[in-house]
C-alpha positions as CSV (number, residue, x, y, z in Angstrom):
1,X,0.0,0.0,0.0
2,X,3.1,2.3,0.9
3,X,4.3,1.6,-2.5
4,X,1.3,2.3,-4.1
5,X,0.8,6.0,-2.5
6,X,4.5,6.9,-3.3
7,X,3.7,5.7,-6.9
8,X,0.9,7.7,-7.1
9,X,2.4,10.9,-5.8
10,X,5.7,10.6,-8.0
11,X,3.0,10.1,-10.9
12,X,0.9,13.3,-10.0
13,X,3.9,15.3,-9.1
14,X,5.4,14.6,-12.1
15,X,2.5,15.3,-14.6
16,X,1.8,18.8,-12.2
17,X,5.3,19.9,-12.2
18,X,4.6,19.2,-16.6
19,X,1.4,21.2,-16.1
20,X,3.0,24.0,-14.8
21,X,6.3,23.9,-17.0
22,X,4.4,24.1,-20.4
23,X,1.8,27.0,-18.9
24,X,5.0,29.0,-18.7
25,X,6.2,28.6,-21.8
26,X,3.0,28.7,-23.3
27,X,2.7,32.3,-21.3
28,X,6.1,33.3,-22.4
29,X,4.9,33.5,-26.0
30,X,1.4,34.6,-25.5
31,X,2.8,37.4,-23.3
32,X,5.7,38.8,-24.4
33,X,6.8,37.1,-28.0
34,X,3.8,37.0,-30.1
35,X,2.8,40.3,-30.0
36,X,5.8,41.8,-30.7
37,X,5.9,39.4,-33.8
38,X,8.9,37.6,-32.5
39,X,9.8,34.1,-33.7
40,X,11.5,32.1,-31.7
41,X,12.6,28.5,-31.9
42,X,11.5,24.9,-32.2
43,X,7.6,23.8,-33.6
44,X,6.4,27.2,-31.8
45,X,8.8,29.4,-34.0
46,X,7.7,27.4,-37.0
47,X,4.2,27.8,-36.1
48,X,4.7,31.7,-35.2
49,X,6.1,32.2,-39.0
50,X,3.0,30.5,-40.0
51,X,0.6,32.6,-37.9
52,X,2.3,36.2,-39.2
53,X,2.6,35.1,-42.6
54,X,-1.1,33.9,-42.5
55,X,-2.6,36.9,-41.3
56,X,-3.0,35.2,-38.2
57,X,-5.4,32.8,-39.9
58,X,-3.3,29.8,-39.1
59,X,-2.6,29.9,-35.1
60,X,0.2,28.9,-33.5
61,X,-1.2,26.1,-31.7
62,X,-2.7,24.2,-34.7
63,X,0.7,23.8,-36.8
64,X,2.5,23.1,-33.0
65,X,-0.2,20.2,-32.7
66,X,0.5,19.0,-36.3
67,X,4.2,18.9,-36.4
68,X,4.2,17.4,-33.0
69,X,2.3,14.7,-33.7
70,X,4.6,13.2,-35.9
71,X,7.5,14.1,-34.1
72,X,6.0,12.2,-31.5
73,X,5.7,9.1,-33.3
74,X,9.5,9.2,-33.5
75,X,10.4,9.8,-29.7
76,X,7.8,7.3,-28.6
77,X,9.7,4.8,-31.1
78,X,13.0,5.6,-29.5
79,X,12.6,7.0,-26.2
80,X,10.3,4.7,-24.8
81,X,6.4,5.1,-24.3
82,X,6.5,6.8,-20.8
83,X,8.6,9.6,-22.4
84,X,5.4,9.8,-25.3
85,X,2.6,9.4,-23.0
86,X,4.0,12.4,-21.2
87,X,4.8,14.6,-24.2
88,X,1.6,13.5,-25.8
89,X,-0.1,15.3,-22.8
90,X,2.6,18.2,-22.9
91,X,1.9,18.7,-26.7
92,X,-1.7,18.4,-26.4
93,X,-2.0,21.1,-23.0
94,X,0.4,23.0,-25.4
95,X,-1.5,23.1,-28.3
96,X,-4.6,24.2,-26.1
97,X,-3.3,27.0,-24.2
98,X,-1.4,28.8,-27.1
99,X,-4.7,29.2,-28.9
100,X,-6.7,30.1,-25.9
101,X,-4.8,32.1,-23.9
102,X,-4.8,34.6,-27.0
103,X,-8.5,34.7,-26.4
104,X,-8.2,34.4,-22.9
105,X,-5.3,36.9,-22.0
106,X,-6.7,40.8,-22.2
107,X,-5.2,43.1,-24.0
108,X,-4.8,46.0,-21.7
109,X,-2.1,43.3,-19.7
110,X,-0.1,42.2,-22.7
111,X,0.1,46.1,-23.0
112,X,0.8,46.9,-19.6
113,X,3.2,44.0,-18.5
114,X,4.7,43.9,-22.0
115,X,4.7,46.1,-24.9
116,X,4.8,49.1,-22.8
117,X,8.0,47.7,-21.4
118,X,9.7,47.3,-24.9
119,X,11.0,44.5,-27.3
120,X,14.0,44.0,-25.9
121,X,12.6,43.1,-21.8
122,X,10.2,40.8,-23.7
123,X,13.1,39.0,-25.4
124,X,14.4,38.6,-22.0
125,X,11.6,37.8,-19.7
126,X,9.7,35.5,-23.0
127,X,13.5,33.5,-22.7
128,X,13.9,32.7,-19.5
129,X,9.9,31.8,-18.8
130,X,10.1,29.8,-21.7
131,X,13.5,28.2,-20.8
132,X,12.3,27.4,-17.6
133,X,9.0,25.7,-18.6
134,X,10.7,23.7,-21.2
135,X,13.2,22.9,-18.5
136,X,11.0,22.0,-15.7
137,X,9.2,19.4,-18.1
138,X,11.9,18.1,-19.4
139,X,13.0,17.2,-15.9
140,X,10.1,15.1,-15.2
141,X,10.8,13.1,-18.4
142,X,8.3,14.9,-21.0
143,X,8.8,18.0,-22.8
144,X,7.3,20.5,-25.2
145,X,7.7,18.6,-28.1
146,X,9.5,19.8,-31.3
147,X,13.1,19.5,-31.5
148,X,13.2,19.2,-27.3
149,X,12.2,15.6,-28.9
150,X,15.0,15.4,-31.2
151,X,17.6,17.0,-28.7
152,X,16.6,14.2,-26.2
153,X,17.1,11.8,-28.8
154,X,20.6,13.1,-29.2
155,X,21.1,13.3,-25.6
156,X,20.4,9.8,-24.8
157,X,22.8,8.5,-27.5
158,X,25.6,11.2,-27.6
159,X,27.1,13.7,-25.0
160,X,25.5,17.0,-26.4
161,X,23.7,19.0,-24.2
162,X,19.9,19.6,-25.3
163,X,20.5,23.0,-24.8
164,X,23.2,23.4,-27.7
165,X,21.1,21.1,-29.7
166,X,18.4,23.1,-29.6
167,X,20.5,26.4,-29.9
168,X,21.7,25.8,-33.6
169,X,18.4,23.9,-34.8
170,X,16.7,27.0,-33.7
171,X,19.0,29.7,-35.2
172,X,18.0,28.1,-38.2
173,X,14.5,28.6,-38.0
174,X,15.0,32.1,-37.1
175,X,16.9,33.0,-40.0
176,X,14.5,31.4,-42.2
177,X,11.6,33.9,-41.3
178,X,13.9,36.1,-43.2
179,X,12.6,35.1,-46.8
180,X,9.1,34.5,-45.1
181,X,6.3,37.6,-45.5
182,X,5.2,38.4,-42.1
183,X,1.9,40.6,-41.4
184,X,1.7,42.5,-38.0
185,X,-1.3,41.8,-35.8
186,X,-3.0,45.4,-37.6
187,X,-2.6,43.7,-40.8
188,X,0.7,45.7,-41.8
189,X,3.7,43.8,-44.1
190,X,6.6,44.5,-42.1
191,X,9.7,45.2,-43.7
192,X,12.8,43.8,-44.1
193,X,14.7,46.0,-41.7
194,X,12.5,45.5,-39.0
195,X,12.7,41.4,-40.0
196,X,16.2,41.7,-39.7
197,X,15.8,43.0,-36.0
198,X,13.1,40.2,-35.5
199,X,16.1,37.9,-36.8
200,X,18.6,39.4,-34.0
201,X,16.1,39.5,-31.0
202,X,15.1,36.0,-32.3
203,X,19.2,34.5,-31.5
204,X,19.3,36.7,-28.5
205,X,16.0,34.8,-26.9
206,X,17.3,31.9,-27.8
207,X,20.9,32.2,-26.1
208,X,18.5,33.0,-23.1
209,X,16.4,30.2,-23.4
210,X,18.9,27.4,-24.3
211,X,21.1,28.7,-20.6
212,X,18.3,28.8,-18.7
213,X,16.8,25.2,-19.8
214,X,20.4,23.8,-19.1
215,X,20.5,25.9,-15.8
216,X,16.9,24.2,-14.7
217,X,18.4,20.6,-16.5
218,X,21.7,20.8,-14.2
219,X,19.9,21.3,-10.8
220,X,17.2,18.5,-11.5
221,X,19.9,15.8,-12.0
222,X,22.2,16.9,-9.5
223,X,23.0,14.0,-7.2
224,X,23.8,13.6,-3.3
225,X,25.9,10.5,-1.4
226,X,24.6,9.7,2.0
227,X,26.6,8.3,4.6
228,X,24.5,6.3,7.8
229,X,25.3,5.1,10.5
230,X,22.5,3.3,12.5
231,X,21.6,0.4,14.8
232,X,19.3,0.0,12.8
233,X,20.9,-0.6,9.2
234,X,19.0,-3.4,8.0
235,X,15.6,-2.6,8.5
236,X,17.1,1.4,6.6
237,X,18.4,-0.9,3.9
238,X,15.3,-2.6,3.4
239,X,13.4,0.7,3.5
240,X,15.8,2.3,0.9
241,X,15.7,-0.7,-1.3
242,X,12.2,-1.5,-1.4
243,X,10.7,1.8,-1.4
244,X,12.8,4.4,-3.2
245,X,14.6,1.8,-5.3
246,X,17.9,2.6,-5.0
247,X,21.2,0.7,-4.5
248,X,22.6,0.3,-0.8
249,X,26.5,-0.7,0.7
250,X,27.1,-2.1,3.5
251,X,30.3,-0.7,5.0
252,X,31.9,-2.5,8.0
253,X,33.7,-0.1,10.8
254,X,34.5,-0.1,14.1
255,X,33.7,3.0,16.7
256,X,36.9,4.3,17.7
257,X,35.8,5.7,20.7
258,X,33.6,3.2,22.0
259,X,36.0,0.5,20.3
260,X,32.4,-1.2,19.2
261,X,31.4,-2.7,15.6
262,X,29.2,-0.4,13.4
263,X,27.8,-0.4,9.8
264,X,27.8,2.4,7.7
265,X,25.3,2.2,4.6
266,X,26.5,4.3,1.5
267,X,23.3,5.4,-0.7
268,X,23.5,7.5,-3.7
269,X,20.1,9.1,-4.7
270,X,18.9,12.6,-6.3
271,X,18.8,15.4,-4.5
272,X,15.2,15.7,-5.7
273,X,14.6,12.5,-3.2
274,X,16.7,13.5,-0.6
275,X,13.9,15.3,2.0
276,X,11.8,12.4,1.6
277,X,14.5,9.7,2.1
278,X,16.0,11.7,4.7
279,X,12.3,11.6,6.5
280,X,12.0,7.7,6.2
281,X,15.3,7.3,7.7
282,X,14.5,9.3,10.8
283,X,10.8,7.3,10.9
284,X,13.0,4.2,11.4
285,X,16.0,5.5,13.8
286,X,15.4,9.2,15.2
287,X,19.2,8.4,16.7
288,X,20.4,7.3,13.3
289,X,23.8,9.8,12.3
290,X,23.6,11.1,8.9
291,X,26.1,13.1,6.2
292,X,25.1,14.4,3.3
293,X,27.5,15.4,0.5
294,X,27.4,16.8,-3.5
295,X,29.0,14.2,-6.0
296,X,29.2,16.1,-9.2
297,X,28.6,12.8,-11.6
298,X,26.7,9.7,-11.0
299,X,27.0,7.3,-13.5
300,X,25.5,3.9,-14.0
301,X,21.9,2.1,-13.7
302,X,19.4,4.4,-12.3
303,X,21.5,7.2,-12.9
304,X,23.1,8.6,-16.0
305,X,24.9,6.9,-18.9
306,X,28.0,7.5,-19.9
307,X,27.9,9.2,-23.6
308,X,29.8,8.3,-26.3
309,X,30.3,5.1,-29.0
310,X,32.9,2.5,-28.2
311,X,35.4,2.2,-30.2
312,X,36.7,-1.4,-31.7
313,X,39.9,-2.4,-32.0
314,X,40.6,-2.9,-35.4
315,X,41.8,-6.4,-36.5
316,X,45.0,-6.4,-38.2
């Protein structure tokens, strides 16, 4: 039963901590990028070219649902069916928000908390809440579709960061709303002087984007070592093992002072679990000693994977 209830809240923290990732960066571009006719990367730059060169006919969130959907198809053919029932959701709260909150969000605040403030702040604040948001799902093993698809797919088979992935795939897009027409919201063709500033505040949200979704990327996989020493040490290494699935040692010591055997058990866990671990352990012992260090790589099963293809030695 204690299983099942962890279960259940890992599951709905995950999928909330999703939620609330793509609401940001479904904010960031209702906010402060589409109406200043920005274009940024990924499915929701291509689908921001369509929108302005449409007349806004074509919204953002129907091309981001089309795209994604076969884009899908290939992550959940390489990245497992978790990682697509999660994006699936992603892609499809996505799809929903960018089209409503344009109907939903008034005016007078896009105007107040962004226009009025200039291009340039909306660059920065669209970046980082869409960083953020893209980072934050990614975490929990989904993501906001597009090429955060492809640059987990690169990820899992090569030491590239998704953030420099998605940096280059992106400048590309930008510069290809260069030989695009693109109509303001007022109906207006804008010209290609003020396309080639869209094209430069495009790579500068980007560059804030991609460093903030590596920031966000960095502290969810950050790793902790624990060091205990309790009386009770078995019934803690059954605890650890059966509950939070993780590996346990065994270390055999003696107390210098009191000159008595001890164990110590060595756990390595993220530091996402730690508060709850740390909780179960006092449950057991309230005595129990703990320490509590930083390891700056974890490699291995439950942990990351080393990246990079082996080489063969060549036969002579």
């Amino acid at each position: 039963m204690a299983v099942l209830k962890r279960n259940f809240g890992t599951i709905l923290k995950e999928y909330g901590l999703i939620t609330i990732g793509i609401l940001c960066y479904t904010l960031a571009w209702n906010i402060f990028l589409i109406p200043n006719n920005l274009v940024g990367g990924g499915v929701t730059g291509i689908g921001s070219i369509i929108q302005y060169a449409s007349h806004g006919v074509i919204k953002v969130g129907y091309s981001y649902f089309v795209i994604n959907a076969l884009l899908l198809i290939l992550g959940m053919l390489t990245l497992g069916k978790s990682f697509g029932v999660k994006t699936i959701f992603a892609v499809i709260m996505g799809s929903v928000s960018l089209n409503l909150g344009s109907e939903l969000i008034p005016q007078s605040f896009i105007q107040a908390i962004a226009l009025d403030n200039g291009t340039l702040m909306c660059v920065i604040m669209g970046g980082m809440m869409a960083g953020f948001g893209i980072g934050l799902a990614m975490s929990q093993g989904g993501s906001s579709g597009g090429t955060d698809i492809l640059a987990l797919l690169i990820n899992k088979y090569r030491g590239i960061s998704p953030g420099k992935f998605i940096l280059w795939t992106d400048v590309a897009i930008i510069a290809s709303s260069l030989l695009i027409p693109s109509y303001r919201p007022d109906g207006t063709l804008m010209q290609p002087v003020d396309k080639v500033m869209v094209l430069v505040y495009g790579i500068v949200l980007t560059g804030i984007l991609t460093t903030t979704l590596d920031a966000v990327l960095s502290g969810s996989r950050q790793s902790v070592q624990l060091l205990i020493n309790s009386k009770k040490y078995a019934e803690i290494a059954d605890e650890i093992t059966h509950e939070f699935h993780r590996g346990v040692t065994v270390l055999n010591g003696e107390g210098w002072y009191s000159k008595e055997e001890s164990h110590v058990l060595m756990v390595l866990t993220r530091k996402a679990d730690l508060t709850l671990l740390l909780r179960s352990i006092k449950a057991i012992d309230p005595e129990a000693f703990l320490s509590v260090s930083s390891v700056t790589g974890v490699y291995g099963k439950g942990f990351d994977t080393i990246k990079g293809g082996s080489k063969t030695d060549s036969k002579s």
